[in-house]
Amino acid sequence: MTDRRIVALAGGVGGAKLADGLARVLGDRLVVVVNTGDDFEHLGLHISPDLDTVMYTLAGIADPERGWGIRDESWTFMEQVSRLGGPDWFRLGDRDIATHAIRTYRLRAGDTLTAVTADLCRSLGISSQLLPMSDQPVRTKVHSGGLTLPFQDYFVRLRCEIPVERLSFDGDAAAHLNPLVEAMRGAETPEAIIICPSNPYLSVDPILSVPAMRGWIKDTGAPVIAVSPIVGGTAIKGPAAKIMQELGVQPSVTSVAAHYRGLIDGLVIDTIDDVHVADIQAMGIATNVTGTVMRSIEDRKTLAQSCLTFLKTLGSGIR
Amino acid sequence: MTDRRIVALAGGVGGAKLADGLARVLGDRLVVVVNTGDDFEHLGLHISPDLDTVMYTLAGIADPERGWGIRDESWTFMEQVSRLGGPDWFRLGDRDIATHAIRTYRLRAGDTLTAVTADLCRSLGISSQLLPMSDQPVRTKVHSGGLTLPFQDYFVRLRCEIPVERLSFDGDAAAHLNPLVEAMRGAETPEAIIICPSNPYLSVDPILSVPAMRGWIKDTGAPVIAVSPIVGGTAIKGPAAKIMQELGVQPSVTSVAAHYRGLIDGLVIDTIDDVHVADIQAMGIATNVTGTVMRSIEDRKTLAQSCLTFLKTLGSGIR
């Protein structure tokens, strides 16, 4: 029974929902390391889609239907961009741009993404700690038919319509661990590490591509679990199942287990997938079968609690 | 009687109004060279206040009461910037930011301010040509009590409350003439040059500080007139009269004439100032006494026509 902190790794919507459930249970004991592989510059603004999704979700201002941006948003800026013949394929709401503008001018002034994110979170009343996976740029690229596409071109502009042959994370070799994760290394053992139900290829692999990240996770000795984003052979949201097929991998919880094999001690899967328990346990990975689809705030908290209970069975001293 | 083009030099609101009157009479025969000494970067965005004021005025979308920005503006972005603890001393409307964002990303991509301005004007249906005085940065600095302040800090943040001891235009020595003005040089004689009723110190001097600008104006041989921004010893809008006093100059049309002496052939002054005609003519500057206060669109056209008629008496072959 300790008050040690718990680290979650998260990408976009699904990851943000579980991170929110964990934040509601753990408050300032939660550290969320967020994917920045999707970050890009648009209209001169530095945009961090996953950081924003997690931040807006934990602040309770995320738009529940669109899956990105702020609720009750207005679009005056975007209308004027179209009128002026500017690029309007990536939509930015009037409130949302405030985040990007503040982030951009502070980064230009020499602040780190970690520092800017901390201040934005404080302004939004978030008590958990949100950390970009690295303060250096790591950029996810989609390789398809001889083309190399920046992530947003693939994801937003082409709506994931081309087949993914390979993914790479430009800049990964030169990136450093987030300085606050680096500070934890050796000095503090987290109680547990939870890989949220985000896309393993597009959201979690970029985080794991940062040198020393994978090693740090193993070296902590803390139990590590993942929550499968694949439920009943498909993804709740986003292109995870489609990409797995394109990469020649069967979209299933077993494939998710195989993907994280060697890194995780346990996998949380949905009740619909309980037929796969034996296959997963055969890999030396424990399983927790529960409802993993989060439709309400209550669902988020319930899944978070289920994860914490599961971690106790794996040796965590979580209170 | 020719179709040669007419060049106007303009800064903010007063200059924009006359530029609009001229544009309504001359259409694509009007070239407006605009002050960019007030340009600055804010929230990561490149803002060109005078270019925007002239552009919005000629497009018929300028806010008539505020004196800057777009009419029927909304302020959702600004509210969110305040909420996030960002700098909110310089207000940017939701529509207005579209201009700055498009300009910023295109400048970053290597386009010139001239090219970006031309495209924005085309999108807004402006047939006259708006040219930044230079594509290189020239930045107006206010010197006061040992301090050197960027223009917007003086103008917006400190509301002109400190006395101006001296002005300088950083970067002026390295700046080139706008390339389209450079292309006119030698190849085309404008019909006339009109200095709009903008602040002589803050708006017109920066334009004249660009190397070769003053020489080009003289070398064209075209008649040059100015319209006095000082009416009855005071400025219609803005700090021109206050600054003149701080610089030890009597705020009067005679002082305006003295300021432009050697550059202009004629000065347009308001009927209220007709007592100064003899003093101005004694400097070898012709005068045109007329109503110069522009309250309506009709006033703008009337003053523009009066300027063109005056120019004919100075040898211009304006149709």
mmCIF file of C-alpha atoms in Angstrom, chain A residues 41-45 61 70 73-74 76-77 79-81 83-87 94-95 97-99 101-102 104-105 108 119-120 123-124, chain B residues 41-45 61 70 73-74 76-77 79-81 83-87 94-95 97-99 101-102 104-105 108 119-120 123-124:
data_model
loop_
_atom_site.group_PDB
_atom_site.id
_atom_site.type_symbol
_atom_site.label_atom_id
_atom_site.label_comp_id
_atom_site.label_asym_id
_atom_site.label_seq_id
_atom_site.Cartn_x
_atom_site.Cartn_y
_atom_site.Cartn_z
ATOM 1 C CA GLU A 41 2.549 22.355 -38.276
ATOM 2 C CA HIS A 42 -0.536 23.746 -39.987
ATOM 3 C CA LEU A 43 -1.291 27.349 -40.887
ATOM 4 C CA GLY A 44 1.909 28.221 -39.011
ATOM 5 C CA LEU A 45 0.585 26.634 -35.803
ATOM 6 C CA ILE A 61 -14.279 20.074 -22.456
ATOM 7 C CA ILE A 70 -13.568 21.323 -27.891
ATOM 8 C CA GLU A 73 -17.032 25.018 -30.702
ATOM 9 C CA SER A 74 -17.544 27.766 -33.288
ATOM 10 C CA THR A 76 -15.743 31.508 -37.738
ATOM 11 C CA PHE A 77 -11.981 31.266 -38.273
ATOM 12 C CA GLU A 79 -15.062 29.995 -42.683
ATOM 13 C CA GLN A 80 -12.743 32.962 -43.177
ATOM 14 C CA VAL A 81 -9.787 30.702 -44.062
ATOM 15 C CA ARG A 83 -13.052 32.564 -47.987
ATOM 16 C CA LEU A 84 -9.423 33.667 -48.215
ATOM 17 C CA GLY A 85 -8.499 30.576 -50.230
ATOM 18 C CA GLY A 86 -6.437 29.070 -47.405
ATOM 19 C CA PRO A 87 -6.062 25.345 -46.675
ATOM 20 C CA ASP A 94 -12.158 29.120 -32.768
ATOM 21 C CA ARG A 95 -11.523 27.902 -29.197
ATOM 22 C CA ILE A 97 -6.820 27.616 -32.054
ATOM 23 C CA ALA A 98 -6.116 29.362 -28.752
ATOM 24 C CA THR A 99 -4.323 26.201 -27.594
ATOM 25 C CA ALA A 101 -1.431 29.701 -30.839
ATOM 26 C CA ILE A 102 -0.243 29.747 -27.221
ATOM 27 C CA THR A 104 3.313 27.855 -30.945
ATOM 28 C CA TYR A 105 4.476 31.202 -29.642
ATOM 29 C CA ARG A 108 9.155 29.681 -30.685
ATOM 30 C CA ASP A 119 0.786 25.400 -18.040
ATOM 31 C CA LEU A 120 -2.135 24.676 -20.364
ATOM 32 C CA SER A 123 -5.168 26.662 -16.692
ATOM 33 C CA LEU A 124 -7.709 23.948 -17.482
ATOM 34 C CA GLU B 41 4.743 38.638 -34.298
ATOM 35 C CA HIS B 42 2.098 37.818 -31.701
ATOM 36 C CA LEU B 43 0.990 34.382 -30.529
ATOM 37 C CA GLY B 44 3.239 32.993 -33.251
ATOM 38 C CA LEU B 45 1.358 34.910 -35.950
ATOM 39 C CA ILE B 61 -15.288 44.566 -44.422
ATOM 40 C CA ILE B 70 -13.239 43.040 -39.433
ATOM 41 C CA GLU B 73 -16.337 39.968 -35.605
ATOM 42 C CA SER B 74 -16.561 37.299 -32.901
ATOM 43 C CA THR B 76 -14.259 33.141 -29.077
ATOM 44 C CA PHE B 77 -10.534 32.654 -29.705
ATOM 45 C CA GLU B 79 -11.857 34.360 -24.618
ATOM 46 C CA GLN B 80 -10.096 31.002 -24.753
ATOM 47 C CA VAL B 81 -6.634 32.631 -24.855
ATOM 48 C CA ARG B 83 -8.870 31.311 -20.092
ATOM 49 C CA LEU B 84 -5.615 29.526 -20.921
ATOM 50 C CA GLY B 85 -3.575 32.335 -19.377
ATOM 51 C CA GLY B 86 -2.201 33.496 -22.738
ATOM 52 C CA PRO B 87 -1.365 37.111 -23.653
ATOM 53 C CA ASP B 94 -11.926 34.956 -34.972
ATOM 54 C CA ARG B 95 -12.166 36.138 -38.608
ATOM 55 C CA ILE B 97 -6.862 35.453 -37.296
ATOM 56 C CA ALA B 98 -7.526 33.703 -40.597
ATOM 57 C CA THR B 99 -5.597 36.500 -42.333
ATOM 58 C CA ALA B 101 -2.576 32.425 -40.006
ATOM 59 C CA ILE B 102 -2.560 32.277 -43.813
ATOM 60 C CA THR B 104 2.233 33.339 -41.374
ATOM 61 C CA TYR B 105 2.301 29.876 -42.882
ATOM 62 C CA ARG B 108 7.278 30.461 -43.320
ATOM 63 C CA ASP B 119 -3.514 36.641 -52.997
ATOM 64 C CA LEU B 120 -5.432 37.828 -49.922
ATOM 65 C CA SER B 123 -9.715 36.573 -52.457
ATOM 66 C CA LEU B 124 -11.357 39.688 -51.026
#
